[in-house]
Amino acid sequence: MAEDSITSKQFTSSPLNVPAKQWVHLEMFLSQSSGFDGQIIVWQDGQEIYNIDGVRTKFEDSFNSWSVNSYGAGISPSAFTVYVDDAVISTRRLGSAFSKE
């Protein structure tokens, strides 16, 4: 069984740059689990950039909530604006105009 500490896990990814002054489509799949059998997949403009399997995605007797956040350290220029449009929660993958599906 996996350890119950975020510091004991390392994940690889295929990150893409987020271009300035351009819309970016992000899509995420979450298989929620309080055991170590959950999964998270993230696509950027139709390209898979994270696929993390066998992880705890929630604690027992808790709930998850969804929000849009923008965290950044050392971003230049330091003042920036993030716009969010067409946020959807769905039980199936919707894809995007950028997707090669």
Short mmCIF file of C-alpha atoms in Angstrom, two decimals:
data_model
loop_
_atom_site.label_atom_id
_atom_site.label_comp_id
_atom_site.label_asym_id
_atom_site.label_seq_id
_atom_site.Cartn_x
_atom_site.Cartn_y
_atom_site.Cartn_z
CA MET A 1 0.00 0.00 0.00
CA ALA A 2 1.22 3.50 -0.78
CA GLU A 3 2.25 5.84 1.97
CA ASP A 4 -0.20 8.53 3.07
CA SER A 5 2.15 11.46 2.53
CA ILE A 6 2.31 13.75 -0.46
CA THR A 7 6.04 14.12 0.06
CA SER A 8 6.58 10.40 -0.62
CA LYS A 9 5.27 10.53 -4.21
CA GLN A 10 6.80 11.94 -7.37
CA PHE A 11 5.02 12.16 -10.70
CA THR A 12 6.27 12.82 -14.19
CA SER A 13 4.42 14.99 -16.66
CA SER A 14 4.63 16.41 -20.14
CA PRO A 15 3.92 20.09 -19.41
CA LEU A 16 3.19 22.55 -22.17
CA ASN A 17 3.77 26.29 -22.09
CA VAL A 18 0.71 28.42 -21.45
CA PRO A 19 0.89 31.10 -24.13
CA ALA A 20 0.20 34.74 -23.29
CA LYS A 21 -2.81 36.51 -24.81
CA GLN A 22 -4.30 33.29 -26.15
CA TRP A 23 -7.12 30.99 -25.05
CA VAL A 24 -6.04 27.60 -23.68
CA HIS A 25 -8.39 24.64 -23.26
CA LEU A 26 -7.85 22.58 -20.10
CA GLU A 27 -9.78 19.40 -19.40
CA MET A 28 -9.48 17.06 -16.42
CA PHE A 29 -10.70 13.56 -15.56
CA LEU A 30 -11.02 12.63 -11.88
CA SER A 31 -11.66 9.13 -10.57
CA GLN A 32 -12.29 10.03 -6.95
CA SER A 33 -11.14 7.57 -4.31
CA SER A 34 -10.31 7.64 -0.62
CA GLY A 35 -8.07 4.60 -1.24
CA PHE A 36 -4.96 4.61 -3.36
CA ASP A 37 -6.76 3.67 -6.56
CA GLY A 38 -7.86 7.08 -7.84
CA GLN A 39 -6.77 8.69 -11.09
CA ILE A 40 -6.27 12.19 -12.47
CA ILE A 41 -5.73 12.95 -16.17
CA VAL A 42 -5.23 16.48 -17.51
CA TRP A 43 -5.29 17.58 -21.16
CA GLN A 44 -4.15 20.95 -22.49
CA ASP A 45 -5.47 21.81 -25.95
CA GLY A 46 -6.26 18.11 -26.47
CA GLN A 47 -2.77 16.86 -25.49
CA GLU A 48 -2.46 14.71 -22.37
CA ILE A 49 -0.01 16.38 -19.98
CA TYR A 50 -0.68 14.45 -16.73
CA ASN A 51 -1.87 10.91 -16.12
CA ILE A 52 -1.52 10.03 -12.46
CA ASP A 53 -2.91 6.63 -11.44
CA GLY A 54 -3.06 4.80 -8.13
CA VAL A 55 -3.44 7.87 -5.93
CA ARG A 56 -5.73 9.04 -3.16
CA THR A 57 -7.88 11.84 -4.51
CA LYS A 58 -9.90 12.54 -1.34
CA PHE A 59 -9.79 11.76 2.34
CA GLU A 60 -12.35 9.46 3.93
CA ASP A 61 -15.46 11.22 5.28
CA SER A 62 -14.67 14.37 3.30
CA PHE A 63 -15.90 16.01 0.15
CA ASN A 64 -14.14 17.64 -2.76
CA SER A 65 -15.01 21.02 -4.16
CA TRP A 66 -14.05 22.62 -7.45
CA SER A 67 -12.62 26.06 -8.06
CA VAL A 68 -10.45 27.98 -10.49
CA ASN A 69 -7.21 29.32 -9.03
CA SER A 70 -4.13 31.02 -10.37
CA TYR A 71 -0.94 30.50 -8.42
CA GLY A 72 2.41 31.76 -9.58
CA ALA A 73 5.78 32.53 -8.10
CA GLY A 74 8.37 34.43 -10.08
CA ILE A 75 5.99 35.19 -12.97
CA SER A 76 7.14 38.01 -15.19
CA PRO A 77 5.49 40.40 -15.56
CA SER A 78 4.25 39.97 -12.01
CA ALA A 79 0.79 41.44 -12.67
CA PHE A 80 -1.32 39.18 -14.87
CA THR A 81 -4.97 38.42 -15.59
CA VAL A 82 -6.57 35.01 -16.08
CA TYR A 83 -9.94 34.74 -17.82
CA VAL A 84 -12.16 31.66 -17.40
CA ASP A 85 -14.98 30.85 -19.80
CA ASP A 86 -17.29 27.91 -20.47
CA ALA A 87 -16.52 25.93 -17.31
CA VAL A 88 -18.38 22.58 -17.40
CA ILE A 89 -18.62 19.56 -15.11
CA SER A 90 -19.54 16.42 -17.05
CA THR A 91 -19.56 12.63 -16.69
CA ARG A 92 -17.90 12.22 -20.12
CA ARG A 93 -14.94 13.79 -21.90
CA LEU A 94 -16.04 16.71 -24.05
CA GLY A 95 -12.85 17.31 -26.03
CA SER A 96 -11.98 20.67 -27.55
CA ALA A 97 -11.64 22.49 -30.83
CA PHE A 98 -7.86 22.02 -30.34
CA SER A 99 -8.14 18.26 -29.89
CA LYS A 100 -6.94 15.91 -32.61
CA GLU A 101 -9.53 13.31 -31.52
#
